[in-house]
Amino acid sequence: MSLALRCRGLTKRFAGVTALADVSMDVKAGTLLALLGPSGCGKTTLLRLIAGLDRPDAGTIEIGDRVVEATGVHAPPEQRQVGLVFQEYALFPHLSVADNVAFGLPRGQDRTARVRDLLGQVGLNGLGSRMPHELSGGQQQRVALARALAPSPRLIMLDEPFSNLDPALRDGVRREVQRVLRAAKATAIIVTHDQEEALSMADEVAVMMDGCIQQQGAPAAVYWWPVSRRVAEFVGDINVIDGRAIGHVVVCDLGTVAILEEVVGPVDLLIRPEALQLTPDIRGQAVQRDRTFYGHDQMIEVQFDSGLRLTSRVAPMFPFAPGNRVRVQLSPDGEALAFPRTDS
Ligand code: ATP
């Protein structure tokens, strides 16, 4: 598959702060990439460099087959064929929905037909004459998307596009935006600090921390095979257990747990809550302590005799009984990862 974007060695410093440290990232044409990371990790800075709104101190950017940033090269934003959607929608309040969408189109073209087509794509047929304030937040976001898609950009970038939306609306708008981007066969980067949003929407997730891409891969790969404890903790709930690795097994409070890699010495054993199985058993190693019930599943906290507390995500039917003993084990299809402990 051809690349829509290729960044190499991007570095950007602001008076004493290194916002990006040697970032390299590829985005394949037609894919939806989520750029996921905590506040201040450099996501917006990377977006601004790709859009041409800022210049890097070092590094190169290619969009399609064109070098847009390199030593002595800086294509201005309007020549990069990149569409941007920001969290505050940034619609022109004094222009109708149709005029907002038409704003991105070159003159001369049959703008009316194209605007109608774009409004249809984003599910806003017949709303072209409304003013932005007459639309809901989710509808405004879709107008912003239609406007960004209007000139058929090579790459569309959405910066925290759902953070202003009511949580009840958010999931529906995410699905809708994903459907529109796929139907348009667009290549898109969605910036987010919300792991659930990244995992559920994207074809690929790039996890960014401290100005570096820590890991890039399919959502399930990043979730089940994080490259570090920090990435594991950032992309979901995780249990961290002290253990001692001897080759392909770790000895810990759970007993002996198999791991894929070969490690020797003290480790942090990482297990997702849904990979821990609980079975009521009066001879079990732990006692049920607490639970959070979500309806579709529940999180049960158990405590071992050593004091260690672990959380297991189980089916809502599991009989929660505080004080009762349970057997705790890695489920047969569950993954456990061991990372050598550096502090001992
Ligand atoms: P958020 O999710 O909070 O928007 P982010 O991941 O987008 O954060 P950036 O906005 O890229 O992070 O900022 C990265 C770092 O660079 C931060 O430490 C920030 O304070 C710093 N920074 C960004 N822009 C500037 C600027 N114009 N001047 C000085 N420092 C800046």
CSV table of C-alpha atoms and ligand atoms in Angstrom, one decimal:
chain,number,residue,atom,x,y,z
A,1,MET,CA,0.0,0.0,0.0
A,2,SER,CA,1.4,3.5,-0.8
A,3,LEU,CA,2.2,6.0,1.8
A,4,ALA,CA,0.1,9.1,2.2
A,5,LEU,CA,2.5,10.6,4.8
A,6,ARG,CA,6.1,9.9,5.7
A,7,CYS,CA,7.8,11.8,8.6
A,8,ARG,CA,11.4,11.3,9.4
A,9,GLY,CA,13.5,12.6,12.3
A,10,LEU,CA,11.1,15.5,13.2
A,11,THR,CA,12.5,17.6,16.1
A,12,LYS,CA,10.9,20.8,17.4
A,13,ARG,CA,12.1,22.8,20.4
A,14,PHE,CA,10.3,25.8,22.0
A,15,ALA,CA,12.5,27.9,24.4
A,16,GLY,CA,13.8,25.1,26.6
A,17,VAL,CA,11.1,22.6,25.8
A,18,THR,CA,11.6,19.7,23.4
A,19,ALA,CA,8.1,19.2,22.0
A,20,LEU,CA,9.2,16.6,19.4
A,21,ALA,CA,12.3,14.5,19.7
A,22,ASP,CA,13.2,12.7,16.5
A,23,VAL,CA,9.7,11.6,15.4
A,24,SER,CA,9.3,9.2,12.5
A,25,MET,CA,5.9,8.1,11.4
A,26,ASP,CA,4.3,6.6,8.3
A,27,VAL,CA,0.6,6.7,7.4
A,28,LYS,CA,-0.6,4.4,4.7
A,29,ALA,CA,-3.0,5.8,2.1
A,30,GLY,CA,-6.7,5.1,3.0
A,31,THR,CA,-6.0,4.4,6.7
A,32,LEU,CA,-7.3,6.1,9.8
A,33,LEU,CA,-4.5,6.6,12.3
A,34,ALA,CA,-5.2,7.7,15.9
A,35,LEU,CA,-2.4,9.8,17.4
A,36,LEU,CA,-2.8,9.0,21.1
A,37,GLY,CA,-1.0,10.5,24.0
A,38,PRO,CA,-1.3,12.4,27.2
A,39,SER,CA,-1.6,16.2,27.4
A,40,GLY,CA,1.6,18.0,26.4
A,41,CYS,CA,3.2,15.0,24.7
A,42,GLY,CA,3.6,16.9,21.4
A,43,LYS,CA,0.5,15.8,19.3
A,44,THR,CA,-0.6,19.3,18.3
A,45,THR,CA,3.0,20.3,17.5
A,46,LEU,CA,3.3,17.3,15.1
A,47,LEU,CA,0.0,18.2,13.4
A,48,ARG,CA,1.1,21.8,13.0
A,49,LEU,CA,4.3,20.7,11.4
A,50,ILE,CA,2.6,18.3,9.0
A,51,ALA,CA,0.0,21.1,8.1
A,52,GLY,CA,2.9,23.5,7.5
A,53,LEU,CA,1.7,25.9,10.2
A,54,ASP,CA,5.1,25.6,11.9
A,55,ARG,CA,8.6,24.5,10.8
A,56,PRO,CA,10.6,21.8,12.5
A,57,ASP,CA,14.2,22.3,13.7
A,58,ALA,CA,15.1,19.1,11.9
A,59,GLY,CA,13.5,16.4,9.9
A,60,THR,CA,11.6,15.8,6.7
A,61,ILE,CA,7.9,15.4,5.7
A,62,GLU,CA,6.6,13.9,2.6
A,63,ILE,CA,2.9,14.0,1.7
A,64,GLY,CA,2.1,11.6,-1.1
A,65,ASP,CA,5.1,11.7,-3.3
A,66,ARG,CA,6.0,15.3,-2.6
A,67,VAL,CA,8.6,16.5,-0.1
A,68,VAL,CA,6.9,19.4,1.7
A,69,GLU,CA,9.4,19.9,4.4
A,70,ALA,CA,13.2,19.4,4.4
A,71,THR,CA,16.3,21.5,4.7
A,72,GLY,CA,15.7,24.4,2.4
A,73,VAL,CA,12.1,23.2,1.5
A,74,HIS,CA,8.9,24.5,3.1
A,75,ALA,CA,5.7,24.2,1.1
A,76,PRO,CA,3.1,26.6,2.5
A,77,PRO,CA,0.0,25.1,4.1
A,78,GLU,CA,-2.3,25.9,1.1
A,79,GLN,CA,0.0,23.8,-1.2
A,80,ARG,CA,0.0,20.7,1.0
A,81,GLN,CA,-3.5,19.4,0.3
A,82,VAL,CA,-4.1,18.8,4.0
A,83,GLY,CA,-7.5,19.3,5.6
A,84,LEU,CA,-7.9,20.3,9.2
A,85,VAL,CA,-10.7,19.9,11.7
A,86,PHE,CA,-10.3,21.4,15.1
A,87,GLN,CA,-12.3,20.7,18.3
A,88,GLU,CA,-14.1,24.0,18.3
A,89,TYR,CA,-15.4,23.3,14.7
A,90,ALA,CA,-14.2,26.8,13.6
A,91,LEU,CA,-17.2,27.3,11.3
A,92,PHE,CA,-17.8,30.8,10.1
A,93,PRO,CA,-20.8,31.9,12.2
A,94,HIS,CA,-22.1,34.4,9.6
A,95,LEU,CA,-22.1,31.9,6.7
A,96,SER,CA,-24.8,29.3,6.0
A,97,VAL,CA,-23.9,25.6,6.3
A,98,ALA,CA,-23.7,25.4,2.5
A,99,ASP,CA,-21.4,28.5,2.2
A,100,ASN,CA,-19.2,27.1,5.0
A,101,VAL,CA,-18.7,23.9,3.0
A,102,ALA,CA,-18.3,25.8,-0.3
A,103,PHE,CA,-15.5,27.9,1.3
A,104,GLY,CA,-13.0,25.1,0.7
A,105,LEU,CA,-13.8,24.6,-3.0
A,106,PRO,CA,-12.0,26.2,-5.9
A,107,ARG,CA,-14.1,28.8,-7.9
A,108,GLY,CA,-15.5,27.8,-11.3
A,109,GLN,CA,-16.3,24.3,-10.3
A,110,ASP,CA,-20.0,23.3,-10.0
A,111,ARG,CA,-20.0,24.2,-6.3
A,112,THR,CA,-23.7,23.7,-5.7
A,113,ALA,CA,-23.7,20.1,-6.8
A,114,ARG,CA,-20.5,19.3,-4.9
A,115,VAL,CA,-21.8,21.0,-1.7
A,116,ARG,CA,-25.0,19.0,-1.9
A,117,ASP,CA,-23.0,15.8,-2.4
A,118,LEU,CA,-20.8,16.6,0.6
A,119,LEU,CA,-23.7,17.4,2.8
A,120,GLY,CA,-25.3,14.1,1.8
A,121,GLN,CA,-22.0,12.2,2.6
A,122,VAL,CA,-22.1,13.6,6.2
A,123,GLY,CA,-25.8,12.9,6.6
A,124,LEU,CA,-26.9,16.6,6.5
A,125,ASN,CA,-29.1,16.6,3.4
A,126,GLY,CA,-31.4,19.6,3.2
A,127,LEU,CA,-29.7,21.6,6.0
A,128,GLY,CA,-27.5,23.8,3.7
A,129,SER,CA,-29.4,27.0,4.3
A,130,ARG,CA,-29.2,26.7,8.2
A,131,MET,CA,-26.8,28.9,10.1
A,132,PRO,CA,-24.2,27.1,12.3
A,133,HIS,CA,-25.9,28.2,15.5
A,134,GLU,CA,-29.0,26.4,14.4
A,135,LEU,CA,-27.2,23.0,14.5
A,136,SER,CA,-26.3,20.7,17.3
A,137,GLY,CA,-22.6,20.2,18.3
A,138,GLY,CA,-22.5,16.9,16.4
A,139,GLN,CA,-24.0,18.4,13.3
A,140,GLN,CA,-21.6,21.3,13.4
A,141,GLN,CA,-18.7,18.8,13.6
A,142,ARG,CA,-20.0,17.1,10.5
A,143,VAL,CA,-20.2,20.4,8.6
A,144,ALA,CA,-16.5,21.0,9.6
A,145,LEU,CA,-15.7,17.6,8.3
A,146,ALA,CA,-17.6,18.2,5.0
A,147,ARG,CA,-15.7,21.5,4.6
A,148,ALA,CA,-12.3,19.8,5.2
A,149,LEU,CA,-13.2,17.0,2.7
A,150,ALA,CA,-14.5,19.5,0.1
A,151,PRO,CA,-11.2,20.0,-1.8
A,152,SER,CA,-10.4,16.2,-1.7
A,153,PRO,CA,-7.3,16.6,0.4
A,154,ARG,CA,-4.5,14.0,0.4
A,155,LEU,CA,-4.6,13.9,4.2
A,156,ILE,CA,-7.2,15.0,6.7
A,157,MET,CA,-6.2,15.8,10.3
A,158,LEU,CA,-8.7,16.0,13.2
A,159,ASP,CA,-7.4,17.6,16.4
A,160,GLU,CA,-9.5,16.3,19.4
A,161,PRO,CA,-12.6,16.5,17.3
A,162,PHE,CA,-15.0,15.1,19.8
A,163,SER,CA,-13.9,16.6,23.1
A,164,ASN,CA,-16.5,19.4,23.0
A,165,LEU,CA,-19.3,17.0,22.5
A,166,ASP,CA,-21.7,15.8,25.2
A,167,PRO,CA,-20.5,12.2,26.2
A,168,ALA,CA,-23.9,10.8,25.3
A,169,LEU,CA,-23.5,12.1,21.7
A,170,ARG,CA,-19.8,11.3,21.4
A,171,ASP,CA,-20.0,7.6,20.5
A,172,GLY,CA,-22.6,8.2,17.7
A,173,VAL,CA,-20.6,11.1,16.2
A,174,ARG,CA,-17.4,9.0,16.3
A,175,ARG,CA,-19.1,6.2,14.4
A,176,GLU,CA,-20.5,8.7,11.9
A,177,VAL,CA,-17.2,10.4,11.3
A,178,GLN,CA,-15.5,7.0,10.9
A,179,ARG,CA,-18.2,6.0,8.3
A,180,VAL,CA,-17.8,9.3,6.4
A,181,LEU,CA,-14.0,9.0,6.3
A,182,ARG,CA,-14.1,5.4,5.1
A,183,ALA,CA,-16.7,6.2,2.5
A,184,ALA,CA,-14.5,9.0,1.2
A,185,LYS,CA,-11.5,6.6,1.2
A,186,ALA,CA,-9.7,9.4,3.1
A,187,THR,CA,-6.4,9.1,4.8
A,188,ALA,CA,-6.9,10.6,8.3
A,189,ILE,CA,-5.1,11.3,11.5
A,190,ILE,CA,-7.3,11.8,14.6
A,191,VAL,CA,-5.5,13.3,17.6
A,192,THR,CA,-6.9,12.2,20.9
A,193,HIS,CA,-5.9,11.6,24.5
A,194,ASP,CA,-8.8,9.1,24.9
A,195,GLN,CA,-7.6,5.5,24.6
A,196,GLU,CA,-11.1,4.2,24.0
A,197,GLU,CA,-11.7,6.6,21.1
A,198,ALA,CA,-8.3,5.6,19.6
A,199,LEU,CA,-8.8,1.9,19.9
A,200,SER,CA,-12.4,1.8,18.7
A,201,MET,CA,-12.1,4.2,15.7
A,202,ALA,CA,-8.7,3.7,14.2
A,203,ASP,CA,-7.0,1.2,11.8
A,204,GLU,CA,-3.7,2.0,13.5
A,205,VAL,CA,-2.8,3.7,16.7
A,206,ALA,CA,0.4,5.6,17.3
A,207,VAL,CA,1.1,6.2,21.0
A,208,MET,CA,3.1,9.3,21.7
A,209,MET,CA,4.8,10.3,25.0
A,210,ASP,CA,7.4,12.9,25.8
A,211,GLY,CA,7.7,14.0,22.2
A,212,CYS,CA,8.4,10.5,20.9
A,213,ILE,CA,6.2,7.8,19.1
A,214,GLN,CA,6.5,4.9,21.5
A,215,GLN,CA,4.6,2.4,19.5
A,216,GLN,CA,2.6,2.2,16.3
A,217,GLY,CA,0.3,-0.7,15.3
A,218,ALA,CA,-3.1,-2.2,15.0
A,219,PRO,CA,-5.4,-1.3,18.1
A,220,ALA,CA,-5.4,-5.0,19.3
A,221,ALA,CA,-1.6,-5.3,19.0
A,222,VAL,CA,-1.0,-2.1,21.0
A,223,TYR,CA,-3.5,-3.2,23.6
A,224,TRP,CA,-2.3,-6.8,24.0
A,225,TRP,CA,1.4,-6.3,23.2
A,226,PRO,CA,2.4,-2.8,24.5
A,227,VAL,CA,6.1,-2.1,24.3
A,228,SER,CA,6.4,-0.8,27.9
A,229,ARG,CA,4.6,-0.6,31.1
A,230,ARG,CA,3.8,3.1,30.5
A,231,VAL,CA,2.2,2.3,27.2
A,232,ALA,CA,0.3,-0.6,28.7
A,233,GLU,CA,-1.0,1.7,31.5
A,234,PHE,CA,-2.0,4.5,29.0
A,235,VAL,CA,-4.0,2.3,26.6
A,236,GLY,CA,-6.2,0.6,29.2
A,237,ASP,CA,-6.6,-0.9,32.7
A,238,ILE,CA,-3.7,-3.1,33.7
A,239,ASN,CA,-2.7,-5.2,36.7
A,240,VAL,CA,1.0,-4.9,37.6
A,241,ILE,CA,2.3,-7.9,39.7
A,242,ASP,CA,5.8,-8.3,41.2
A,243,GLY,CA,7.3,-11.5,40.0
A,244,ARG,CA,10.5,-13.3,39.3
A,245,ALA,CA,11.1,-14.6,35.8
A,246,ILE,CA,13.0,-17.8,35.1
A,247,GLY,CA,13.0,-18.2,31.3
A,248,HIS,CA,9.5,-18.5,29.9
A,249,VAL,CA,7.7,-18.5,33.3
A,250,VAL,CA,7.1,-15.9,36.0
A,251,VAL,CA,6.6,-17.0,39.7
A,252,CYS,CA,4.3,-14.6,41.5
A,253,ASP,CA,1.3,-14.5,43.8
A,254,LEU,CA,-0.8,-16.0,41.0
A,255,GLY,CA,1.5,-19.1,41.0
A,256,THR,CA,3.5,-19.8,37.8
A,257,VAL,CA,2.5,-17.8,34.8
A,258,ALA,CA,3.7,-18.5,31.3
A,259,ILE,CA,5.2,-15.7,29.2
A,260,LEU,CA,6.1,-15.6,25.6
A,261,GLU,CA,9.5,-14.0,25.9
A,262,GLU,CA,12.5,-15.3,27.8
A,263,VAL,CA,13.4,-13.1,30.8
A,264,VAL,CA,15.4,-13.7,33.9
A,265,GLY,CA,15.2,-11.8,37.2
A,266,PRO,CA,12.7,-9.5,38.9
A,267,VAL,CA,9.9,-8.3,36.6
A,268,ASP,CA,6.7,-6.4,36.5
A,269,LEU,CA,4.1,-8.9,35.2
A,270,LEU,CA,1.3,-7.1,33.3
A,271,ILE,CA,-2.1,-8.6,32.9
A,272,ARG,CA,-5.3,-6.9,31.6
A,273,PRO,CA,-8.3,-7.3,33.9
A,274,GLU,CA,-10.2,-9.3,31.2
A,275,ALA,CA,-7.4,-11.8,31.1
A,276,LEU,CA,-7.8,-12.7,34.7
A,277,GLN,CA,-10.3,-15.5,35.4
A,278,LEU,CA,-12.1,-15.8,38.8
A,279,THR,CA,-13.6,-19.1,40.1
A,280,PRO,CA,-15.4,-19.2,43.4
A,281,ASP,CA,-13.3,-21.7,45.5
A,282,ILE,CA,-13.0,-21.9,49.3
A,283,ARG,CA,-9.3,-22.9,48.8
A,284,GLY,CA,-8.7,-20.0,46.3
A,285,GLN,CA,-5.6,-17.7,46.8
A,286,ALA,CA,-7.6,-14.5,47.1
A,287,VAL,CA,-10.7,-12.9,48.7
A,288,GLN,CA,-13.3,-10.8,46.9
A,289,ARG,CA,-13.2,-7.2,48.1
A,290,ASP,CA,-15.0,-4.7,45.9
A,291,ARG,CA,-16.8,-4.4,42.6
A,292,THR,CA,-17.8,-1.8,40.0
A,293,PHE,CA,-20.8,-2.9,38.0
A,294,TYR,CA,-21.2,-1.6,34.5
A,295,GLY,CA,-24.1,-3.7,33.2
A,296,HIS,CA,-22.3,-5.3,30.2
A,297,ASP,CA,-19.5,-6.4,32.6
A,298,GLN,CA,-18.2,-5.8,36.0
A,299,MET,CA,-14.7,-5.2,37.6
A,300,ILE,CA,-14.1,-7.2,40.7
A,301,GLU,CA,-11.2,-6.4,43.0
A,302,VAL,CA,-9.6,-9.3,44.8
A,303,GLN,CA,-7.0,-9.3,47.6
A,304,PHE,CA,-4.3,-12.0,48.0
A,305,ASP,CA,-3.0,-13.0,51.5
A,306,SER,CA,0.2,-11.0,50.7
A,307,GLY,CA,-1.9,-7.9,50.4
A,308,LEU,CA,-1.7,-7.7,46.6
A,309,ARG,CA,-4.9,-6.4,45.0
A,310,LEU,CA,-5.8,-7.3,41.4
A,311,THR,CA,-8.8,-6.4,39.3
A,312,SER,CA,-10.6,-8.8,37.1
A,313,ARG,CA,-13.2,-7.9,34.4
A,314,VAL,CA,-15.9,-10.6,34.5
A,315,ALA,CA,-19.4,-11.2,33.1
A,316,PRO,CA,-22.2,-9.4,34.8
A,317,MET,CA,-23.6,-12.7,36.1
A,318,PHE,CA,-20.6,-13.5,38.2
A,319,PRO,CA,-21.7,-13.8,41.8
A,320,PHE,CA,-20.0,-11.0,43.6
A,321,ALA,CA,-19.7,-11.9,47.3
A,322,PRO,CA,-17.4,-9.8,49.4
A,323,GLY,CA,-15.2,-11.9,51.7
A,324,ASN,CA,-15.6,-15.1,49.7
A,325,ARG,CA,-12.5,-16.8,48.4
A,326,VAL,CA,-11.8,-17.1,44.7
A,327,ARG,CA,-9.2,-18.9,42.6
A,328,VAL,CA,-7.4,-16.3,40.3
A,329,GLN,CA,-5.7,-17.4,37.2
A,330,LEU,CA,-4.7,-16.2,33.8
A,331,SER,CA,-7.5,-17.2,31.3
A,332,PRO,CA,-6.4,-19.8,28.7
A,333,ASP,CA,-6.4,-17.2,25.9
A,334,GLY,CA,-5.1,-14.3,28.1
A,335,GLU,CA,-1.8,-12.6,27.6
A,336,ALA,CA,0.8,-11.9,30.3
A,337,LEU,CA,3.8,-9.7,29.6
A,338,ALA,CA,6.9,-9.4,31.7
A,339,PHE,CA,9.1,-6.3,31.8
A,340,PRO,CA,12.4,-6.4,33.7
A,341,ARG,CA,12.2,-4.2,36.8
A,342,THR,CA,14.7,-1.4,36.6
A,343,ASP,CA,14.4,-0.2,40.3
A,344,SER,CA,15.8,-3.4,41.8
B,1,ATP,P1,-2.7,18.7,24.5
B,1,ATP,O1,-3.3,17.3,24.4
B,1,ATP,O2,-2.8,19.3,25.9
B,1,ATP,O3,-3.2,19.6,23.4
B,1,ATP,P2,-0.3,18.1,23.0
B,1,ATP,O4,0.1,16.7,23.1
B,1,ATP,O5,-1.0,18.5,21.8
B,1,ATP,O6,-1.1,18.5,24.3
B,1,ATP,P3,1.6,20.2,22.3
B,1,ATP,O7,0.6,21.2,22.3
B,1,ATP,O8,2.1,19.7,21.0
B,1,ATP,O9,1.1,18.9,23.2
B,1,ATP,O10,2.8,20.6,23.3
B,1,ATP,C1,4.0,19.9,23.5
B,1,ATP,C2,4.9,20.7,24.4
B,1,ATP,O11,5.4,21.8,23.7
B,1,ATP,C3,4.3,21.2,25.6
B,1,ATP,O12,5.2,21.1,26.7
B,1,ATP,C4,3.9,22.6,25.3
B,1,ATP,O13,3.9,23.4,26.5
B,1,ATP,C5,5.1,23.0,24.4
B,1,ATP,N1,4.6,24.0,23.4
B,1,ATP,C6,3.7,23.8,22.4
B,1,ATP,N2,3.6,25.0,21.7
B,1,ATP,C7,4.4,25.9,22.2
B,1,ATP,C8,4.7,27.3,21.9
B,1,ATP,N3,4.2,27.9,20.9
B,1,ATP,N4,5.6,27.9,22.7
B,1,ATP,C9,6.2,27.2,23.8
B,1,ATP,N5,6.0,26.0,24.1
B,1,ATP,C10,5.1,25.3,23.4
